[in-house]
Short mmCIF file of C-alpha atoms in Angstrom, two decimals:
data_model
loop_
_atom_site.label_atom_id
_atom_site.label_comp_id
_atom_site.label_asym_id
_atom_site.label_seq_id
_atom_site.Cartn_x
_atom_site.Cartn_y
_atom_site.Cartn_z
CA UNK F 1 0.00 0.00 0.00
CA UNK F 2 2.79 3.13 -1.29
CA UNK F 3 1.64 6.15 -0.60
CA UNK F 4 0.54 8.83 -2.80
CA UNK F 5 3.04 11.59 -3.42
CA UNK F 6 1.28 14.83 -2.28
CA UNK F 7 2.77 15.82 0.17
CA UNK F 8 3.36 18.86 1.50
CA UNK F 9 6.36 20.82 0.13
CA UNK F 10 9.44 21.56 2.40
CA UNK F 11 10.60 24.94 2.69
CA UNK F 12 13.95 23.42 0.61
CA UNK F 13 11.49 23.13 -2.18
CA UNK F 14 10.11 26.01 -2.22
CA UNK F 15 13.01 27.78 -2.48
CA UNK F 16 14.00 25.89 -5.13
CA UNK F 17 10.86 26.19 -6.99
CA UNK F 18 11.15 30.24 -6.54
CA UNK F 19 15.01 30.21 -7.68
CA UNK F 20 14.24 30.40 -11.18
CA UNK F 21 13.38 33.98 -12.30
CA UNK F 22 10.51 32.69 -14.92
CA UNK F 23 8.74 30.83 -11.96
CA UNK F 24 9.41 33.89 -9.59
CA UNK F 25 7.95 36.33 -12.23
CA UNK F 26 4.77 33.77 -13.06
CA UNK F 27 4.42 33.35 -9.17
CA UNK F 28 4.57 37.53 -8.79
CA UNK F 29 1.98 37.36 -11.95
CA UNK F 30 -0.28 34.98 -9.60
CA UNK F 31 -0.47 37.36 -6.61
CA UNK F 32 -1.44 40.60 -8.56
CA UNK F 33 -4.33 38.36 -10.07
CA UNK F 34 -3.47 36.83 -13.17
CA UNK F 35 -4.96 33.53 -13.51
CA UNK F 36 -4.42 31.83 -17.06
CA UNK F 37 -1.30 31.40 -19.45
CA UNK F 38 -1.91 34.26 -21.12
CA UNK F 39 -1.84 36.77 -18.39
CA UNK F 40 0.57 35.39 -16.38
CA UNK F 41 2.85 35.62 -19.93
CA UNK F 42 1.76 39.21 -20.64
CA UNK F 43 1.82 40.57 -16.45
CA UNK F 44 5.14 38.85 -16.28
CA UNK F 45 6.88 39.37 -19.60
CA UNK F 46 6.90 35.85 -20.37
CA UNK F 47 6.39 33.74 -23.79
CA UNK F 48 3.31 31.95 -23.06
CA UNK F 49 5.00 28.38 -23.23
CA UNK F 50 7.95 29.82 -20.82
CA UNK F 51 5.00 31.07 -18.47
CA UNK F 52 3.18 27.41 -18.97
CA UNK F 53 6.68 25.70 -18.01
CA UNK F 54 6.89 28.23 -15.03
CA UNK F 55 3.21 27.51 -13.93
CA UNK F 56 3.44 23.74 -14.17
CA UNK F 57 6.41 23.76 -11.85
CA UNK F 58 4.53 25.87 -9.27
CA UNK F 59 1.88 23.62 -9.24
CA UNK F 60 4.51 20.42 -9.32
CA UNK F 61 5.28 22.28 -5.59
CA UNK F 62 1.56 23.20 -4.54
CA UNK F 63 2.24 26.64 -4.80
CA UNK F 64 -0.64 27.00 -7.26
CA UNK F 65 -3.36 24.58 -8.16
CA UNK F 66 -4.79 24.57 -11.41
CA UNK F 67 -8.67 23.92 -12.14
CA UNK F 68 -9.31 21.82 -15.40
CA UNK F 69 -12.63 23.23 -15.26
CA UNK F 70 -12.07 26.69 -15.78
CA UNK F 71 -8.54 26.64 -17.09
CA UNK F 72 -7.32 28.74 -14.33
CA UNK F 73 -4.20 29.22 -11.89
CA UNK F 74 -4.75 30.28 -8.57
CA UNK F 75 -1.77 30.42 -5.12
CA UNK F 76 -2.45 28.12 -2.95
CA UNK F 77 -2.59 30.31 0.17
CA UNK F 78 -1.43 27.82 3.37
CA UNK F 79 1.83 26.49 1.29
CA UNK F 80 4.25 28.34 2.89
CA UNK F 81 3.04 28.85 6.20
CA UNK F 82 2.59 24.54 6.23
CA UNK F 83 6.08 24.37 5.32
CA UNK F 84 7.77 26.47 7.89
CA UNK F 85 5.32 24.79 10.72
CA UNK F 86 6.37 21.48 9.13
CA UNK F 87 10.30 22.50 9.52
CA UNK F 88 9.90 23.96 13.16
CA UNK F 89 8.05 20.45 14.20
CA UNK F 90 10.92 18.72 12.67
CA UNK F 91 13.94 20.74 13.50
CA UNK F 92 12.87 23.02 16.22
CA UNK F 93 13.22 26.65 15.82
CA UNK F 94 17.55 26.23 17.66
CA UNK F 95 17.92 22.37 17.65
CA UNK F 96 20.41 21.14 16.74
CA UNK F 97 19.50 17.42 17.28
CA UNK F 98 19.94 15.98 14.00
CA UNK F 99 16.02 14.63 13.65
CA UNK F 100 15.65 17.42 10.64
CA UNK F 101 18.41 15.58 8.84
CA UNK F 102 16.04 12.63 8.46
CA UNK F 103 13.24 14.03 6.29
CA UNK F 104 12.86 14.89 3.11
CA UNK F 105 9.57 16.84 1.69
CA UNK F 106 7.75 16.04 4.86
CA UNK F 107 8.66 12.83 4.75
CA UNK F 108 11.54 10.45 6.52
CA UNK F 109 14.22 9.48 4.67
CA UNK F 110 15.34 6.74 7.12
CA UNK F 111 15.07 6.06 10.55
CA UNK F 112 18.20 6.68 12.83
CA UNK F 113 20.05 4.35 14.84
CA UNK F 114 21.05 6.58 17.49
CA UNK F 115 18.28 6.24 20.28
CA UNK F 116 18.58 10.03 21.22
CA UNK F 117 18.08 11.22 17.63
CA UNK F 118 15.59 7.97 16.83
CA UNK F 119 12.76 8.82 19.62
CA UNK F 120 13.21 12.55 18.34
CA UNK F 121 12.40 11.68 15.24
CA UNK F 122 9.28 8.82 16.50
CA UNK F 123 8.32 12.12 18.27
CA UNK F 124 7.75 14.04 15.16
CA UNK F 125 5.45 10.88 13.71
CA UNK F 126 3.68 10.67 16.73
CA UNK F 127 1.80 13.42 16.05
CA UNK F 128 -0.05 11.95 12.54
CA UNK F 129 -1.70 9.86 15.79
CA UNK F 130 -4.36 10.90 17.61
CA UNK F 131 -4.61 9.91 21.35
CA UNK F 132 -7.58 8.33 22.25
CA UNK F 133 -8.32 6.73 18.71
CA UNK F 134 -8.24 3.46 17.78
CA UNK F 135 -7.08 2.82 14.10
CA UNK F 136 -7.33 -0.46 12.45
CA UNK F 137 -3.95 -2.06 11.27
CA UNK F 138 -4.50 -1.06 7.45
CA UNK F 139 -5.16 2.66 8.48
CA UNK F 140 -1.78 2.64 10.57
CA UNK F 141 -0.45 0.85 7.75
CA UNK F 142 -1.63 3.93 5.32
CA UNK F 143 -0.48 6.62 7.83
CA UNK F 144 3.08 4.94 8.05
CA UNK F 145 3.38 4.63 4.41
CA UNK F 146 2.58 8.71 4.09
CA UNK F 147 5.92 9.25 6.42
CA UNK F 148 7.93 6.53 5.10
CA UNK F 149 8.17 3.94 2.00
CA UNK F 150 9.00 0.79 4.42
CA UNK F 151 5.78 1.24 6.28
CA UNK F 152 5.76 -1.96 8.11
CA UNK F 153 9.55 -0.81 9.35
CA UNK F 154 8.10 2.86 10.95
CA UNK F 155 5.18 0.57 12.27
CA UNK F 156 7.64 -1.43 14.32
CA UNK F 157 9.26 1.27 15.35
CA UNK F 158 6.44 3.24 16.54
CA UNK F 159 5.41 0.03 18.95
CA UNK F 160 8.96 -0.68 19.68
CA UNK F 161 9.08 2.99 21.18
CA UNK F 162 5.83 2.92 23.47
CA UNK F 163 4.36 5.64 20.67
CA UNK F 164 1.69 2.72 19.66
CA UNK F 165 -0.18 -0.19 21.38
CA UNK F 166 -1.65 -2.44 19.58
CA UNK F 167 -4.21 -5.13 21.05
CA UNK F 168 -3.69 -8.72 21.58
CA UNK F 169 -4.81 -9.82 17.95
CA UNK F 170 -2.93 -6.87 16.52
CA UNK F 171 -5.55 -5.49 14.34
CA UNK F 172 -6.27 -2.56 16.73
CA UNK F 173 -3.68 0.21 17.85
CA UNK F 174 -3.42 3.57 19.69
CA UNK F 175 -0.89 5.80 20.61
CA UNK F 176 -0.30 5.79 23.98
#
């Protein structure tokens, strides 16, 4: 059961979405209300296919969405502001603890061996939990996999570290 990948961008990406002076000028386009190809080209002094390349990256990084619909571009208001909450739950606003080191786009990369840096990490997951629920094993199966690609691995872990209980049979958990 992989994942879907829509996650949340990191701020990492963002920047690197915005380094690009086409995608910054489409982006700039986007906020003074331009919301097609053709104005973003025109309000940003783009060739339309340079401002369609531009626009498809920003929506590659949820900075805009696009509506088949309509045929429109509009920002995506919360991207940013999800991001930087996303790297002060993972890194702390003066850690220094390494757990930031092990995720990538809002997503782990690994899980550490070092116990100190592990449960910091674990901590971080934790949250995707919430106390007092009971989840079946395939929903904590499909919450794992959107943190991690070895799902059953993270699961293991979480139990492992006193984050989840599971029952007797094993088909029921909580975090404790």
């Amino acid at each position: 059961m992989p994942p879907a990948d829509d996650h949340q961008p990191s701020c990492r990406d963002l920047v690197g979405a915005l380094a690009q002076n086409d995608r910054r000028a489409a982006y700039a386009a986007l906020a003074l209300g331009a919301t097609t190809v053709a104005e973003v080209a025109e309000r940003a002094g783009l060739r339309p296919p340079a401002a369609a390349v531009a626009l498809q990256k920003l929506t590659d990084v949820n900075i805009a969405s696009f509506s088949r619909e309509e045929r429109t571009y509009t920002l995506l208001d919360d991207t940013f502001r999800l991001a930087v909450q996303a790297e002060v739950r993972v890194g702390g606003r003066a850690r220094s603890d390494g757990a930031g080191a092990y995720f990538r786009r809002g997503r782990l990369t690994s899980i550490p061996g070092d116990k100190e840096v592990r449960s910091q990490v674990l901590d971080v997951v934790r949250d995707a939990f919430e106390p007092g629920v009971s989840y079946s094993e395939a929903k904590i199966n499909a919450l794992c996999g959107e943190w991690f690609d070895d799902w059953v691995t993270l699961r293991r872990a979480l139990v492992d570290e006193g984050i989840l209980r599971r029952n007797e049979s094993g088909a029921v958990y909580e975090r404790v």
